[in-house]
JSON list of C-alpha atoms in Angstrom, two decimals:
[
{"chain": "A", "resi": 231, "resn": "VAL", "atom": "CA", "xyz": [9.35, 6.71, 3.54]},
{"chain": "A", "resi": 232, "resn": "GLY", "atom": "CA", "xyz": [10.96, 3.74, 2.99]},
{"chain": "A", "resi": 233, "resn": "ALA", "atom": "CA", "xyz": [13.22, 1.84, 0.36]},
{"chain": "A", "resi": 234, "resn": "GLY", "atom": "CA", "xyz": [14.41, 5.02, -1.13]},
{"chain": "A", "resi": 235, "resn": "SER", "atom": "CA", "xyz": [10.61, 6.30, -1.93]},
{"chain": "A", "resi": 236, "resn": "VAL", "atom": "CA", "xyz": [8.03, 8.22, -0.50]},
{"chain": "A", "resi": 237, "resn": "TRP", "atom": "CA", "xyz": [4.75, 6.17, -0.20]},
{"chain": "A", "resi": 238, "resn": "VAL", "atom": "CA", "xyz": [1.07, 8.03, -0.53]},
{"chain": "A", "resi": 239, "resn": "GLY", "atom": "CA", "xyz": [-2.14, 6.26, 0.17]},
{"chain": "A", "resi": 240, "resn": "GLN", "atom": "CA", "xyz": [-5.44, 7.32, -1.50]},
{"chain": "A", "resi": 241, "resn": "GLY", "atom": "CA", "xyz": [-8.73, 6.06, -1.30]},
{"chain": "A", "resi": 242, "resn": "THR", "atom": "CA", "xyz": [-11.28, 4.28, 1.35]},
{"chain": "A", "resi": 243, "resn": "ALA", "atom": "CA", "xyz": [-12.86, 1.69, -0.80]},
{"chain": "A", "resi": 244, "resn": "ASN", "atom": "CA", "xyz": [-12.30, -0.80, -3.87]},
{"chain": "A", "resi": 245, "resn": "PRO", "atom": "CA", "xyz": [-10.02, -0.09, -5.49]},
{"chain": "A", "resi": 246, "resn": "SER", "atom": "CA", "xyz": [-7.47, 2.40, -3.69]},
{"chain": "A", "resi": 247, "resn": "TYR", "atom": "CA", "xyz": [-4.31, 3.24, -4.73]},
{"chain": "A", "resi": 248, "resn": "VAL", "atom": "CA", "xyz": [-0.64, 3.77, -3.45]},
{"chain": "A", "resi": 249, "resn": "TYR", "atom": "CA", "xyz": [1.78, 6.32, -4.94]},
{"chain": "A", "resi": 250, "resn": "ARG", "atom": "CA", "xyz": [5.21, 5.55, -4.95]},
{"chain": "A", "resi": 251, "resn": "LEU", "atom": "CA", "xyz": [7.33, 8.85, -5.42]},
{"chain": "A", "resi": 252, "resn": "ASP", "atom": "CA", "xyz": [10.69, 9.87, -5.99]},
{"chain": "A", "resi": 253, "resn": "PRO", "atom": "CA", "xyz": [11.84, 11.89, -2.65]},
{"chain": "A", "resi": 254, "resn": "ALA", "atom": "CA", "xyz": [14.19, 13.96, -4.52]},
{"chain": "A", "resi": 255, "resn": "THR", "atom": "CA", "xyz": [11.98, 15.31, -7.37]},
{"chain": "A", "resi": 256, "resn": "GLY", "atom": "CA", "xyz": [8.32, 14.16, -6.27]},
{"chain": "A", "resi": 257, "resn": "ARG", "atom": "CA", "xyz": [7.97, 12.50, -9.40]},
{"chain": "A", "resi": 258, "resn": "LEU", "atom": "CA", "xyz": [5.63, 9.39, -9.62]},
{"chain": "A", "resi": 259, "resn": "ARG", "atom": "CA", "xyz": [7.58, 6.12, -9.98]},
{"chain": "A", "resi": 260, "resn": "LYS", "atom": "CA", "xyz": [4.60, 3.74, -9.68]},
{"chain": "A", "resi": 261, "resn": "ARG", "atom": "CA", "xyz": [0.91, 3.75, -8.99]},
{"chain": "A", "resi": 262, "resn": "ILE", "atom": "CA", "xyz": [-0.08, 0.53, -7.31]},
{"chain": "A", "resi": 263, "resn": "THR", "atom": "CA", "xyz": [-3.88, -0.50, -7.13]},
{"chain": "A", "resi": 264, "resn": "ILE", "atom": "CA", "xyz": [-5.18, -1.99, -4.09]},
{"chain": "A", "resi": 265, "resn": "ALA", "atom": "CA", "xyz": [-8.04, -3.90, -5.20]},
{"chain": "A", "resi": 266, "resn": "GLU", "atom": "CA", "xyz": [-9.40, -5.20, -2.19]},
{"chain": "A", "resi": 267, "resn": "GLY", "atom": "CA", "xyz": [-9.11, -2.50, 0.42]},
{"chain": "A", "resi": 268, "resn": "GLY", "atom": "CA", "xyz": [-8.56, 1.01, 1.36]},
{"chain": "A", "resi": 269, "resn": "ALA", "atom": "CA", "xyz": [-5.49, 2.84, 1.73]},
{"chain": "A", "resi": 270, "resn": "GLU", "atom": "CA", "xyz": [-6.03, 5.07, 4.94]},
{"chain": "A", "resi": 271, "resn": "SER", "atom": "CA", "xyz": [-2.90, 4.17, 6.61]},
{"chain": "A", "resi": 272, "resn": "LEU", "atom": "CA", "xyz": [0.86, 3.22, 5.64]},
{"chain": "A", "resi": 273, "resn": "SER", "atom": "CA", "xyz": [3.44, 1.82, 7.30]},
{"chain": "A", "resi": 274, "resn": "PHE", "atom": "CA", "xyz": [6.96, 0.76, 6.21]},
{"chain": "A", "resi": 275, "resn": "ALA", "atom": "CA", "xyz": [8.90, -2.22, 7.75]},
{"chain": "A", "resi": 276, "resn": "ASP", "atom": "CA", "xyz": [10.75, -5.53, 6.79]},
{"chain": "A", "resi": 277, "resn": "GLY", "atom": "CA", "xyz": [10.99, -4.48, 3.25]},
{"chain": "A", "resi": 278, "resn": "ALA", "atom": "CA", "xyz": [7.41, -3.99, 2.67]},
{"chain": "A", "resi": 279, "resn": "VAL", "atom": "CA", "xyz": [4.86, -1.26, 2.76]},
{"chain": "A", "resi": 280, "resn": "TRP", "atom": "CA", "xyz": [1.68, -2.18, 4.81]},
{"chain": "A", "resi": 281, "resn": "VAL", "atom": "CA", "xyz": [-1.75, -0.82, 4.07]},
{"chain": "A", "resi": 282, "resn": "GLY", "atom": "CA", "xyz": [-4.62, -0.24, 6.20]},
{"chain": "A", "resi": 283, "resn": "GLY", "atom": "CA", "xyz": [-8.06, -0.17, 4.85]},
{"chain": "A", "resi": 284, "resn": "GLY", "atom": "CA", "xyz": [-9.76, 0.69, 8.09]},
{"chain": "A", "resi": 285, "resn": "VAL", "atom": "CA", "xyz": [-13.29, 1.36, 6.72]},
{"chain": "A", "resi": 286, "resn": "ILE", "atom": "CA", "xyz": [-13.66, -1.97, 5.29]},
{"chain": "A", "resi": 287, "resn": "GLY", "atom": "CA", "xyz": [-11.05, -3.74, 7.69]},
{"chain": "A", "resi": 288, "resn": "ARG", "atom": "CA", "xyz": [-8.25, -4.91, 5.09]},
{"chain": "A", "resi": 289, "resn": "LEU", "atom": "CA", "xyz": [-4.56, -5.11, 5.38]},
{"chain": "A", "resi": 290, "resn": "SER", "atom": "CA", "xyz": [-2.59, -5.52, 2.28]},
{"chain": "A", "resi": 291, "resn": "ARG", "atom": "CA", "xyz": [1.25, -5.76, 1.61]},
{"chain": "A", "resi": 292, "resn": "ILE", "atom": "CA", "xyz": [3.53, -4.10, -0.65]},
{"chain": "A", "resi": 293, "resn": "ASP", "atom": "CA", "xyz": [6.76, -6.09, -1.72]},
{"chain": "A", "resi": 294, "resn": "ALA", "atom": "CA", "xyz": [9.27, -2.64, -1.93]},
{"chain": "A", "resi": 295, "resn": "ARG", "atom": "CA", "xyz": [11.30, -4.63, -4.54]},
{"chain": "A", "resi": 296, "resn": "THR", "atom": "CA", "xyz": [8.72, -5.92, -6.73]},
{"chain": "A", "resi": 297, "resn": "ASN", "atom": "CA", "xyz": [5.71, -3.58, -6.11]},
{"chain": "A", "resi": 298, "resn": "ALA", "atom": "CA", "xyz": [3.73, -6.94, -5.65]},
{"chain": "A", "resi": 299, "resn": "VAL", "atom": "CA", "xyz": [0.61, -6.60, -3.77]},
{"chain": "A", "resi": 300, "resn": "THR", "atom": "CA", "xyz": [-0.74, -9.26, -1.31]},
{"chain": "A", "resi": 301, "resn": "ILE", "atom": "CA", "xyz": [-3.89, -9.04, 0.16]},
{"chain": "A", "resi": 302, "resn": "LEU", "atom": "CA", "xyz": [-4.08, -10.60, 3.53]},
{"chain": "A", "resi": 303, "resn": "PRO", "atom": "CA", "xyz": [-7.08, -12.76, 4.62]},
{"chain": "A", "resi": 304, "resn": "PRO", "atom": "CA", "xyz": [-9.24, -11.12, 7.22]},
{"chain": "A", "resi": 305, "resn": "THR", "atom": "CA", "xyz": [-9.16, -11.96, 10.67]},
{"chain": "A", "resi": 306, "resn": "SER", "atom": "CA", "xyz": [-11.73, -12.24, 13.19]},
{"chain": "A", "resi": 307, "resn": "SER", "atom": "CA", "xyz": [-12.52, -9.09, 15.17]},
{"chain": "A", "resi": 308, "resn": "CYS", "atom": "CA", "xyz": [-12.35, -8.75, 18.86]},
{"chain": "A", "resi": 309, "resn": "ARG", "atom": "CA", "xyz": [-15.35, -9.06, 20.92]}
]
C-alpha cells in the first residue's frame, strides 16, 4: 500500500504485471507491464513501488506519480 493505492504483483518471468487498485473499491486503476522482470515482491518507498523479480534477478521501479517503469541494470551477484 502506498500513494493512495494497493499494489499487487503478478508473474515470475517476462512480461509480468503490477496492478494498481483503488483501496476503497478494489477497482483496477492501472495495469503496469514489467517487460523485463518478474513481480514476485513489491515494496513502497520514496514515492515509488520497487518490484523484485527474484527468479530472473531484476529490480524495477514504478514512479507512483506517473506510473512510469524504470528497469534497473543488473548488479553482480555476491560470491
